[in-house]
Amino acid sequence: MEKKKKKKSHFPFRLNLLFFSVFLLFSILILRLGFVQIVYGENFKRELERKEDITIHNPVPRGKMFDSNYKVIVDNVPKRAITYTNMGASQEEMLDTAELLAKLIVKNTDKMTLREKKDLWILKNPKKAEAKITKKETELFKAKKLKDNDLYKLKIERVSEEELSELSADDLETWAIYLEFSSGYKFTQQIVKNEDVTPEEFAIVSENLQSLPGVDTTTDWERSYAFDHTLKSILGNVTKTEEGLPADRLDHYLSLGYNRNDRVGKSQLELQYEDVLHGHKSKVKTITDKQGNVIETEVVSNGKRGKDLVLTVDMDLQIAVEKIIEEELWALKRTPNTSLLDRAYVVLMDPNNGAVLTMAGKRIVKNSENGQLEMQDDALGTITTTYNVGSAVKGATILTGFKQGVIKPGTRIDDTGIKIADTPIKKSYSYLGTLNDVDALKLSSNVYMFHTAIRIGKGNYQYDKPLGLASNTSEIIRNSFASFGLGSRTGIDLPNESSGLKGSSKLPGHIMDLVIGQYDTYSPMQLAQYISTIANGGYRMKPHIVKEIREPIDDTDEIGPVFQEIKPTVLNTIDTEPGWMDRVHLGFKKVFQEPGGTAYNRFKGVSYSPAGKTGTAEAFYDGPERPKFGKEPPPVMNLSLVTYAPSSNPEVAMAVIVPWAYQGTTDNGANFRIGRRVMDTYFEMKKN
């Protein structure tokens, strides 16, 4: 039998094939590594060595404010502060640092929200918090029908008051500090505490900075007011650190390089001039490696505090005027029928350039704690509150009549009262005879103004007959009044100015009320702009309270060089013919300087030659006590006074408004009492 042929083994072949494959793969890998090393080696080396530059902007003090004589009004007072800058720390590291810092300082936890306390409880009790989630909710989470955020919300909702009481005072303090640590961006300095930092706290934190990574002790700033509450409502306020940027302007400020917790102007001058007051922050460049570790820091530029504002207001004059208003208001409150009187306003302006010399307002309010009446600053009311002002507007009515061609200089009109069908008779305070335009101003004839309005509206007056006026009559009158500043924003460099209320009725009786200042409402600043426009011959000047913007000089009380001078701005000119304005000037002069003028007895014999117009408006009370009176508010009398002096070459214009000055028929002369003392004071102070 033939021997069976022996089978040849394939094992060596397969092994050799495996070795060859491994060799081939290693060869490819080595070739690939070599290619990467040769072609891309430099790129990878640069990537490994890559550094990132981050520029940090640190805040600086705001600019100061000075009065027109360069006395400091608003300054910055340094105060101790403790800050934290996250240089890339983890949450655990930040919590450790917060715990150490809590042992060194007292941190107020009163403002900590309920949600923040619940977050802390969950962090400290992870197992108990997890137990608050049911099996069904866990299954829903696994089935992707609930998200992590949904589960966390359920945990928050289920943390009880009893469980929150487990948190110690130290826990809360540590958490409050941690929340400050984490409130901003990486590498951005956060204020941890800048209120009531004691010298002991400041010292002990300074001594332990080495064990408190990211924590620093520094100087912060707060606004101080040299004249206390004087003009405070105009100067405005700055946000606190915890407020940071206003939510309604967040994107705007962030786009300009602000941090979220930066303090910015939030009202009036602080807001209006935020772009110059906030200054230029110091720039510190932080260099990090690819992992975010800080390698070095470098100061790029030192900060520069904000530019300074020089105001047009003379604080000595402002204080004197405020004192006059206060004294007269208290004195008036002791006279009959003044239970609703609670405020008065005065604006002084240079009619030639619009510079506001004084804007003063005072309001009597009841102290909520003790129930006593006290005086409160309301200078802001000179631009935000509006009232019926009465006959003070009659200069604008005469000039409107001239412009419309319905009266001319010397036109004479009988002062007999007007009776329109189905309406009470409308008349002057007494029969004044037949008057020309000048005497109509001097004696304050209502009827002269009524006939002017009727002629503007192309009406045909007959006693006790209907009076049809053109539908655009009130529009013509209002447009003309607006050219003087009445019923329109004056353009003053402050926010939130009111334009006043315009009545909607086109009834002839209401149009007649309009031309004697008893229908639409105007602000004290509008009255000041109006009388200034007449005083300077027809130029409506834009009022401004800032005179100059100055470069800051650090560490000195000296005033810096002028950065920008606020130049006079003419908003519009009154379209007049030669002689028209002279007639109004003459009528206004006679009001104050000729017997029979409505202001003559109050200003007789003064040396500064005043001219202007008085005003009394029958109005209805709409002040803080209004809800007490139900549907019908009580009738009141508003008093006003507009004047300028000297009449031949005016240097100052004044508007006075005393709303709700009295009830009844006995005039208490509040506008004169205040106006005369203010003008006397202005010219007396000018001598010194």
XYZ file of C-alpha atoms in Angstrom:
688
model
C 0.000 0.000 0.000
C 1.311 3.336 -0.997
C 2.296 5.625 1.766
C -0.057 8.514 2.206
C 1.421 11.782 1.053
C 2.351 14.037 4.028
C 0.294 17.328 4.221
C 2.272 20.529 3.949
C 1.733 22.980 6.854
C 0.462 26.564 6.021
C 1.355 27.989 9.425
C 4.779 29.454 8.491
C 3.272 31.108 5.428
C 0.506 32.761 7.444
C 2.936 33.866 10.095
C 5.206 35.378 7.498
C 2.238 37.135 5.920
C 1.294 38.587 9.321
C 4.840 39.798 9.954
C 4.969 41.331 6.509
C 1.642 43.161 7.074
C 2.814 44.514 10.400
C 6.045 45.641 8.804
C 4.135 47.309 6.003
C 1.808 49.119 8.415
C 4.694 50.317 10.558
C 6.481 51.519 7.442
C 3.385 53.495 6.389
C 3.067 54.935 9.919
C 6.730 55.947 9.997
C 6.441 57.504 6.562
C 3.289 59.373 7.651
C 4.929 60.601 10.845
C 7.916 61.724 8.869
C 5.685 63.561 6.426
C 3.815 65.283 9.271
C 7.090 66.163 10.976
C 8.629 67.606 7.839
C 5.581 69.313 6.306
C 3.481 70.334 9.351
C 6.002 70.191 12.156
C 6.440 73.944 12.460
C 2.673 74.515 12.515
C 2.136 72.048 15.359
C 5.071 73.495 17.257
C 3.547 76.971 16.960
C 0.160 75.627 18.068
C 1.718 74.015 21.144
C 3.537 77.222 21.971
C 0.528 79.417 21.147
C -0.269 82.196 23.602
C -3.442 84.222 23.851
C -3.525 87.925 24.670
C -6.567 89.148 26.594
C -6.919 92.853 27.312
C -8.660 93.680 30.592
C -10.203 97.100 31.163
C -10.185 98.277 34.763
C -12.558 101.084 35.861
C -11.426 104.611 36.762
C -13.081 107.471 38.697
C -15.752 109.512 36.930
C -15.289 113.121 35.918
C -16.125 115.898 38.363
C -18.724 118.634 38.024
C -18.061 122.325 38.723
C -20.316 125.352 38.848
C -19.806 128.396 36.614
C -17.250 129.793 39.087
C -15.309 126.495 39.131
C -16.449 125.408 42.571
C -16.616 121.628 42.870
C -20.215 120.388 42.941
C -19.735 116.637 42.387
C -16.512 114.849 43.300
C -15.198 111.322 43.849
C -14.400 110.088 47.335
C -12.026 107.113 47.603
C -13.120 104.126 49.660
C -11.622 100.765 50.534
C -12.635 97.827 48.351
C -12.002 94.094 48.079
C -12.052 92.641 44.565
C -11.718 89.295 42.805
C -10.402 88.479 39.341
C -10.972 84.964 38.005
C -7.691 83.936 36.436
C -9.057 80.571 35.284
C -10.014 78.980 38.612
C -12.483 76.099 38.770
C -15.695 76.264 40.783
C -14.102 74.206 43.580
C -11.094 76.527 43.739
C -13.331 79.598 43.791
C -15.425 78.109 46.592
C -12.294 77.330 48.606
C -11.098 80.915 48.203
C -14.551 82.264 49.092
C -14.573 80.151 52.252
C -11.190 81.526 53.323
C -12.243 85.110 52.551
C -15.513 84.683 54.502
C -13.438 84.094 57.617
C -11.718 87.470 57.153
C -14.561 89.804 56.227
C -18.240 90.315 56.978
C -20.319 89.891 53.832
C -23.944 91.007 53.847
C -26.293 88.205 52.750
C -29.582 90.119 53.034
C -29.877 90.560 49.274
C -29.355 86.875 48.524
C -32.404 85.528 46.694
C -34.370 82.420 47.619
C -33.198 80.768 44.400
C -29.555 81.428 45.266
C -30.043 79.850 48.694
C -31.636 76.787 47.120
C -28.730 76.488 44.688
C -26.403 76.441 47.680
C -28.415 73.786 49.490
C -28.353 71.517 46.414
C -24.607 72.001 46.060
C -24.015 71.047 49.699
C -26.521 68.168 49.698
C -26.205 66.407 46.319
C -27.556 63.024 47.531
C -30.581 64.555 49.275
C -31.239 66.679 46.213
C -31.033 63.621 43.949
C -33.532 61.810 46.180
C -36.102 64.494 45.362
C -36.377 63.113 41.829
C -38.894 60.247 41.525
C -38.266 56.947 39.698
C -40.831 57.925 37.097
C -39.015 61.214 36.442
C -35.712 59.351 36.223
C -37.238 56.999 33.619
C -38.519 59.991 31.668
C -35.021 61.473 31.783
C -33.512 58.215 30.483
C -36.121 58.220 27.746
C -34.969 61.759 26.878
C -38.397 63.204 27.683
C -36.882 65.329 30.435
C -33.646 67.292 30.304
C -31.022 68.000 32.967
C -32.430 71.481 33.346
C -35.927 70.096 33.947
C -34.673 67.847 36.737
C -32.785 70.729 38.331
C -35.917 72.885 38.313
C -37.794 70.093 40.085
C -35.073 69.900 42.738
C -35.234 73.673 43.251
C -39.023 73.576 43.645
C -38.802 70.793 46.230
C -36.237 72.377 48.546
C -38.212 73.288 51.656
C -37.885 76.214 54.053
C -36.935 73.735 56.761
C -34.073 72.434 54.655
C -32.878 75.954 53.908
C -32.724 76.609 57.643
C -29.949 73.996 57.766
C -27.638 76.463 56.015
C -25.374 78.209 58.493
C -24.484 81.897 58.469
C -20.968 80.912 57.372
C -22.405 78.890 54.484
C -24.464 81.839 53.311
C -21.564 84.260 53.630
C -19.269 81.962 51.649
C -21.914 81.546 48.969
C -22.557 85.315 48.766
C -18.838 85.856 48.179
C -18.721 83.068 45.596
C -21.649 84.645 43.733
C -19.638 87.882 43.520
C -16.635 85.895 42.266
C -18.651 84.311 39.481
C -20.766 87.293 38.484
C -18.513 88.526 35.681
C -16.284 87.349 32.901
C -12.949 85.591 33.215
C -10.050 88.010 33.827
C -12.514 90.791 34.702
C -12.254 92.399 38.116
C -15.375 92.020 40.285
C -16.200 94.056 43.375
C -16.662 91.677 46.319
C -17.172 94.370 48.933
C -16.888 98.144 48.709
C -19.390 99.267 51.318
C -18.320 99.553 54.957
C -14.973 97.840 54.495
C -13.311 98.359 57.872
C -9.608 99.176 58.216
C -9.188 95.835 60.005
C -10.794 93.891 57.145
C -8.727 95.741 54.576
C -5.519 95.063 56.504
C -6.092 91.373 57.214
C -7.117 90.617 53.624
C -4.046 92.488 52.374
C -1.861 90.374 54.639
C -3.359 87.113 53.346
C -3.474 87.799 49.597
C -0.958 85.011 48.980
C -3.475 82.412 50.154
C -6.395 84.095 48.379
C -5.768 83.625 44.640
C -7.541 86.267 42.556
C -8.437 88.442 45.567
C -7.037 91.956 45.832
C -7.427 95.061 47.989
C -7.789 98.315 46.138
C -9.429 101.741 46.079
C -12.937 102.228 44.762
C -14.825 105.510 44.340
C -18.211 106.934 45.181
C -19.869 110.218 44.265
C -19.899 113.023 46.825
C -21.944 116.214 46.647
C -20.368 119.381 48.019
C -23.721 121.156 48.284
C -25.693 118.209 49.659
C -29.174 118.111 48.056
C -28.883 121.403 46.162
C -29.589 120.737 42.465
C -29.328 117.012 43.212
C -32.295 116.042 41.041
C -30.557 117.681 38.064
C -27.093 116.275 38.722
C -28.487 112.751 38.590
C -27.377 109.402 39.977
C -24.925 106.634 39.158
C -25.762 102.930 39.343
C -24.328 100.893 42.194
C -21.981 97.960 41.585
C -24.728 95.423 42.306
C -26.974 97.158 39.765
C -24.340 97.337 37.051
C -25.451 98.221 33.557
C -29.150 99.087 33.093
C -30.995 96.192 31.469
C -32.659 98.435 28.873
C -29.269 99.657 27.584
C -27.183 96.556 28.259
C -26.265 95.773 24.646
C -25.389 99.412 23.982
C -22.933 99.618 26.859
C -21.423 96.173 26.226
C -20.727 97.184 22.631
C -18.726 100.138 23.993
C -16.487 97.918 26.127
C -18.258 98.242 29.472
C -18.357 95.352 31.941
C -21.717 94.154 33.226
C -21.087 95.411 36.750
C -19.710 98.822 35.695
C -21.361 101.827 37.277
C -22.878 104.250 34.799
C -24.990 107.381 34.921
C -28.640 106.428 35.235
C -30.349 109.830 35.332
C -30.045 113.476 34.319
C -26.533 114.942 33.852
C -24.815 111.706 34.899
C -26.732 109.913 32.136
C -26.724 112.687 29.537
C -22.945 113.088 29.678
C -22.008 109.463 30.445
C -19.748 109.292 27.387
C -17.431 111.994 28.766
C -17.831 111.412 32.510
C -16.966 107.688 32.528
C -13.311 108.138 31.579
C -10.836 105.791 29.913
C -10.192 102.542 31.728
C -6.718 101.265 32.391
C -5.714 98.412 30.056
C -3.932 95.350 31.364
C -2.904 92.616 28.898
C -3.099 89.097 30.316
C -1.110 86.473 28.370
C -2.293 82.850 28.661
C -1.086 79.556 27.182
C -3.243 77.168 25.200
C -4.684 75.654 28.382
C -5.747 79.075 29.668
C -3.061 79.341 32.307
C -1.824 82.885 32.920
C 1.817 83.276 31.928
C 2.237 86.997 32.514
C 0.389 90.295 32.789
C 1.413 93.600 31.298
C 0.048 97.131 31.790
C -0.777 98.477 28.340
C -1.988 101.903 29.430
C -2.852 103.608 32.674
C -6.439 104.697 33.164
C -7.584 108.276 32.989
C -10.570 109.509 34.956
C -13.514 110.994 33.126
C -13.607 114.509 31.787
C -15.039 117.250 33.984
C -18.236 119.213 33.406
C -18.389 122.939 34.109
C -22.011 123.993 34.528
C -23.632 127.302 33.662
C -25.200 127.412 37.128
C -23.773 129.678 39.829
C -24.242 127.626 43.002
C -24.268 130.707 45.243
C -27.144 132.100 43.206
C -28.827 128.680 43.067
C -28.703 128.350 46.861
C -30.007 131.896 47.337
C -32.935 131.289 44.968
C -33.786 127.978 46.621
C -33.781 129.685 50.010
C -36.201 132.336 48.720
C -38.564 129.685 47.368
C -38.462 127.746 50.633
C -39.092 130.798 52.789
C -41.958 132.018 50.634
C -43.591 128.615 50.379
C -43.592 128.166 54.160
C -44.914 131.722 54.597
C -47.632 131.205 51.985
C -48.735 127.959 53.643
C -49.649 130.041 56.699
C -52.083 132.158 54.648
C -55.736 131.215 53.943
C -56.828 128.928 51.101
C -53.412 127.368 50.462
C -54.049 123.802 51.586
C -53.224 122.503 48.085
C -50.156 124.692 47.527
C -47.021 122.523 47.721
C -44.476 123.709 45.133
C -42.868 126.579 43.210
C -40.315 126.867 40.396
C -37.842 129.484 39.178
C -35.627 129.417 36.080
C -33.029 132.109 35.367
C -31.453 132.141 31.919
C -29.092 134.276 29.912
C -31.400 135.231 27.022
C -28.497 135.869 24.684
C -26.911 132.413 24.734
C -29.340 130.040 26.481
C -27.103 129.419 29.511
C -29.226 128.303 32.466
C -28.119 130.364 35.461
C -30.515 128.779 37.939
C -33.112 126.057 37.738
C -34.732 125.766 41.131
C -37.777 123.937 42.366
C -39.024 123.118 45.832
C -41.835 120.852 46.936
C -43.428 120.376 50.346
C -43.934 116.682 51.092
C -45.037 114.658 54.091
C -42.348 112.566 55.751
C -43.524 108.942 55.584
C -41.937 108.108 58.938
C -43.004 110.952 61.214
C -45.833 112.516 59.196
C -44.227 115.983 59.352
C -44.110 118.325 56.363
C -40.648 118.909 54.941
C -39.083 120.647 51.943
C -37.753 118.569 49.074
C -35.627 119.507 46.061
C -37.605 119.484 42.817
C -35.340 121.299 40.381
C -36.115 118.521 37.917
C -39.726 119.703 37.919
C -38.639 122.752 35.896
C -38.472 120.467 32.830
C -40.694 117.490 33.732
C -43.858 119.165 35.061
C -46.217 121.421 33.110
C -49.059 123.748 34.103
C -51.568 126.274 32.815
C -49.679 129.554 33.135
C -52.239 132.213 32.269
C -51.582 135.611 30.705
C -47.794 135.246 30.639
C -48.191 133.910 27.068
C -49.937 137.000 25.697
C -46.755 138.344 24.103
C -46.790 135.278 21.824
C -50.484 135.864 21.075
C -49.867 139.448 19.931
C -46.930 138.429 17.734
C -49.004 135.579 16.246
C -51.722 138.100 15.402
C -49.143 140.360 13.721
C -47.717 137.463 11.708
C -51.165 136.291 10.559
C -51.994 139.844 9.495
C -55.138 140.022 11.633
C -53.852 142.871 13.818
C -51.052 145.333 13.330
C -49.124 147.682 15.618
C -51.639 150.187 16.964
C -54.778 148.117 16.255
C -57.456 149.131 18.777
C -60.079 146.744 20.170
C -62.889 147.399 22.637
C -62.547 145.343 25.845
C -66.262 144.579 26.183
C -66.824 140.926 27.128
C -67.568 138.343 24.455
C -70.742 136.261 24.509
C -70.934 133.213 22.259
C -74.174 131.267 21.967
C -74.731 128.720 24.756
C -71.553 129.716 26.648
C -70.921 132.049 29.599
C -69.575 135.503 28.853
C -65.790 135.637 28.476
C -64.153 138.869 29.588
C -61.163 140.557 31.203
C -60.902 140.922 34.991
C -62.656 144.299 34.530
C -63.661 146.510 31.622
C -60.472 148.177 30.356
C -61.850 150.421 27.604
C -60.640 150.514 24.017
C -57.002 149.355 23.880
C -54.179 149.120 21.431
C -51.756 146.185 21.391
C -49.280 147.769 23.833
C -51.876 148.643 26.457
C -53.531 145.247 26.007
C -50.259 143.775 27.272
C -49.768 146.391 29.980
C -53.255 145.897 31.427
C -53.500 142.187 30.484
C -56.672 142.342 28.417
C -58.236 138.945 27.771
C -60.748 140.322 25.291
C -58.033 141.754 23.032
C -56.541 138.241 22.795
C -59.981 136.692 22.181
C -60.610 138.959 19.200
C -57.123 138.195 17.883
C -57.906 134.454 18.008
C -61.286 134.992 16.318
C -59.602 136.898 13.508
C -56.927 134.214 13.107
C -59.744 131.665 12.750
C -61.614 133.863 10.277
C -64.590 134.027 12.612
C -67.397 136.544 12.526
C -68.283 137.550 16.071
C -71.837 138.615 16.883
C -73.168 138.861 20.418
C -74.746 135.582 21.616
C -74.442 134.009 18.175
C -72.532 130.852 17.196
C -68.933 131.517 16.321
C -67.541 129.395 13.531
C -63.754 129.224 13.417
C -61.574 127.537 10.825
C -60.688 123.945 11.784
C -56.965 124.710 11.738
C -57.155 127.727 14.071
C -55.680 125.969 17.099
C -52.976 124.426 14.900
C -51.917 127.868 13.600
C -51.748 129.253 17.140
C -49.892 126.260 18.571
C -47.331 126.241 15.771
C -46.651 129.896 16.407
C -46.407 129.371 20.171
C -43.984 126.467 19.603
C -41.634 128.792 17.746
C -41.173 130.592 21.084
C -40.746 127.307 22.977
C -44.292 127.038 24.328
C -45.714 123.519 24.043
C -42.555 121.970 22.627
C -39.383 120.561 24.130
C -36.809 123.276 24.669
C -33.855 121.059 23.705
C -32.079 121.429 27.054
C -29.179 119.009 27.554
C -31.080 116.803 29.995
C -33.204 113.690 29.382
C -36.926 113.221 30.051
C -38.063 116.736 29.231
C -41.838 117.104 28.972
C -43.467 118.958 26.088
C -46.711 119.610 27.979
C -50.345 118.694 27.405
C -52.377 119.903 24.452
C -56.135 120.065 24.684
C -58.015 118.154 21.990
C -61.078 120.402 21.718
C -61.513 122.793 18.805
C -64.450 124.619 20.339
C -64.159 128.421 20.008
C -64.261 128.868 23.786
C -61.253 126.572 24.263
C -59.314 128.309 21.484
C -59.879 131.578 23.342
C -58.599 129.915 26.512
C -55.526 128.801 24.549
C -54.460 132.372 23.660
C -54.624 133.489 27.295
C -52.668 130.501 28.648
C -55.580 128.634 30.195
C -55.856 125.525 28.000
C -52.492 123.939 27.132
C -49.794 123.368 29.746
C -46.171 124.553 29.742
C -43.098 123.877 31.854
C -41.085 126.527 33.727
C -38.211 125.943 31.283
C -40.520 126.539 28.319
C -41.621 129.819 29.866
C -37.973 130.810 30.375
C -37.177 130.013 26.735
C -40.255 131.957 25.574
C -39.416 135.119 27.526
C -35.762 134.841 26.448
C -36.858 134.680 22.809
C -38.772 137.932 23.216
C -35.992 139.533 25.270
C -33.282 138.922 22.642
C -35.394 140.103 19.721
C -36.679 136.815 18.320
C -33.976 134.145 18.591
C -35.102 130.913 20.233
C -31.966 129.779 22.041
C -31.389 126.193 23.079
C -31.069 126.115 26.885
C -27.967 124.388 28.199
C -26.764 123.634 31.702
C -23.247 122.527 30.721
C -20.897 125.367 29.854
C -17.669 123.479 29.141
C -16.131 120.028 29.119
C -12.634 120.061 30.615
C -9.746 117.620 30.547
C -9.127 116.099 33.988
C -6.054 116.789 36.104
C -5.397 113.980 38.579
C -4.460 114.485 42.221
C -5.240 118.191 42.198
C -8.172 120.527 42.687
C -7.132 122.600 39.686
C -9.334 122.805 36.625
C -7.965 121.266 33.432
C -7.783 122.721 29.915
C -10.947 123.143 27.848
C -11.820 120.049 25.800
C -15.082 121.425 24.412
C -16.981 124.666 24.859
C -20.754 124.447 24.539
C -21.568 127.155 22.047
C -24.931 128.971 21.809
C -27.420 127.297 19.488
C -30.269 129.138 17.765
C -33.133 126.679 17.268
C -35.205 129.067 15.157
C -35.926 132.739 14.701
C -39.300 134.442 14.965
C -40.578 135.653 11.621
C -41.268 139.319 12.359
C -41.281 142.622 10.560
C -39.466 145.732 11.860
C -41.320 147.227 14.775
C -43.379 144.166 15.775
C -41.058 143.018 18.532
C -40.628 146.633 19.678
C -44.366 146.821 20.392
C -44.207 143.754 22.626
C -41.071 145.094 24.332
C -42.871 148.358 25.034
C -45.962 146.609 26.360
C -43.841 144.369 28.596
C -41.911 147.368 29.880
C -45.137 149.153 30.782
C -46.303 146.060 32.714
C -43.450 146.636 35.174
C -42.597 150.312 34.896
C -45.767 152.295 34.257
C -48.610 152.910 36.710
C -51.493 150.589 35.918
C -49.168 147.823 34.710
C -50.059 144.518 36.349
C -46.592 144.219 37.940
C -45.943 147.928 38.577
C -46.878 148.025 42.248
C -44.622 145.056 43.010
C -41.550 146.319 41.119
C -41.957 150.085 41.441
C -38.644 151.862 41.964
C -36.234 149.016 41.266
C -33.007 150.040 39.552
C -32.650 147.211 37.047
C -35.443 148.266 34.623
C -37.473 145.035 34.322
C -39.957 144.136 31.601
C -42.221 141.128 31.231
C -45.663 139.731 31.864
C -47.734 138.407 34.735
C -50.016 135.385 34.611
C -53.008 134.030 36.525
C -54.670 130.842 35.316
C -57.949 129.335 36.447
C -57.139 125.653 36.599
C -58.178 122.410 38.259
C -56.037 120.738 40.865
C -54.143 117.664 39.672
C -51.494 117.237 42.365
C -50.690 114.406 44.803
C -53.915 114.899 46.790
C -56.082 114.493 43.669
C -57.520 111.030 44.599
C -59.197 112.565 47.669
C -61.584 114.629 45.561
C -63.358 111.988 43.532
C -64.564 112.764 40.030
C -64.431 116.567 40.192
C -61.089 118.146 41.205
C -61.295 121.476 43.031
C -60.661 124.716 41.088
C -57.349 126.428 41.872
C -55.347 129.422 40.680
C -51.920 129.023 39.116
C -49.636 132.067 39.237
C -46.773 132.846 36.875
C -44.336 135.624 36.091
C -41.947 136.098 33.171
C -39.485 138.957 33.083
C -36.123 140.125 31.765
C -33.801 142.946 32.719
C -32.519 145.476 31.952
C -35.295 146.091 29.454
C -33.014 147.964 27.003
C -30.212 145.378 26.993
C -31.396 142.174 28.700
C -28.806 140.052 30.512
C -31.121 137.813 32.508
C -34.551 136.311 31.877
C -36.707 134.715 34.556
C -39.733 132.437 34.689
C -41.679 131.762 37.894
C -44.533 129.286 38.254
C -46.460 128.643 41.460
C -49.065 125.938 40.710
C -52.223 125.714 42.841
C -51.157 128.897 44.618
C -54.553 129.439 46.209
C -58.245 128.683 46.028
C -60.953 131.313 45.891
C -60.684 134.916 44.719
C -58.074 136.442 47.037
C -54.751 136.594 45.189
C -51.812 135.897 47.532
C -49.224 137.286 45.082
C -46.978 134.219 45.332
C -45.450 134.862 41.909
C -44.547 138.440 42.844
C -43.248 137.565 46.291
C -40.845 135.037 44.819
C -40.037 136.851 41.558
C -39.206 140.223 43.108
C -36.868 138.708 45.703
C -35.113 136.575 43.085
C -34.482 139.478 40.712
C -33.315 141.715 43.565
C -30.943 138.970 44.693
C -29.549 138.420 41.197
C -28.614 142.052 40.704
C -27.392 142.446 44.276
C -25.079 139.444 43.917
C -23.850 140.794 40.605
C -22.461 143.852 42.411
C -20.328 141.734 44.746
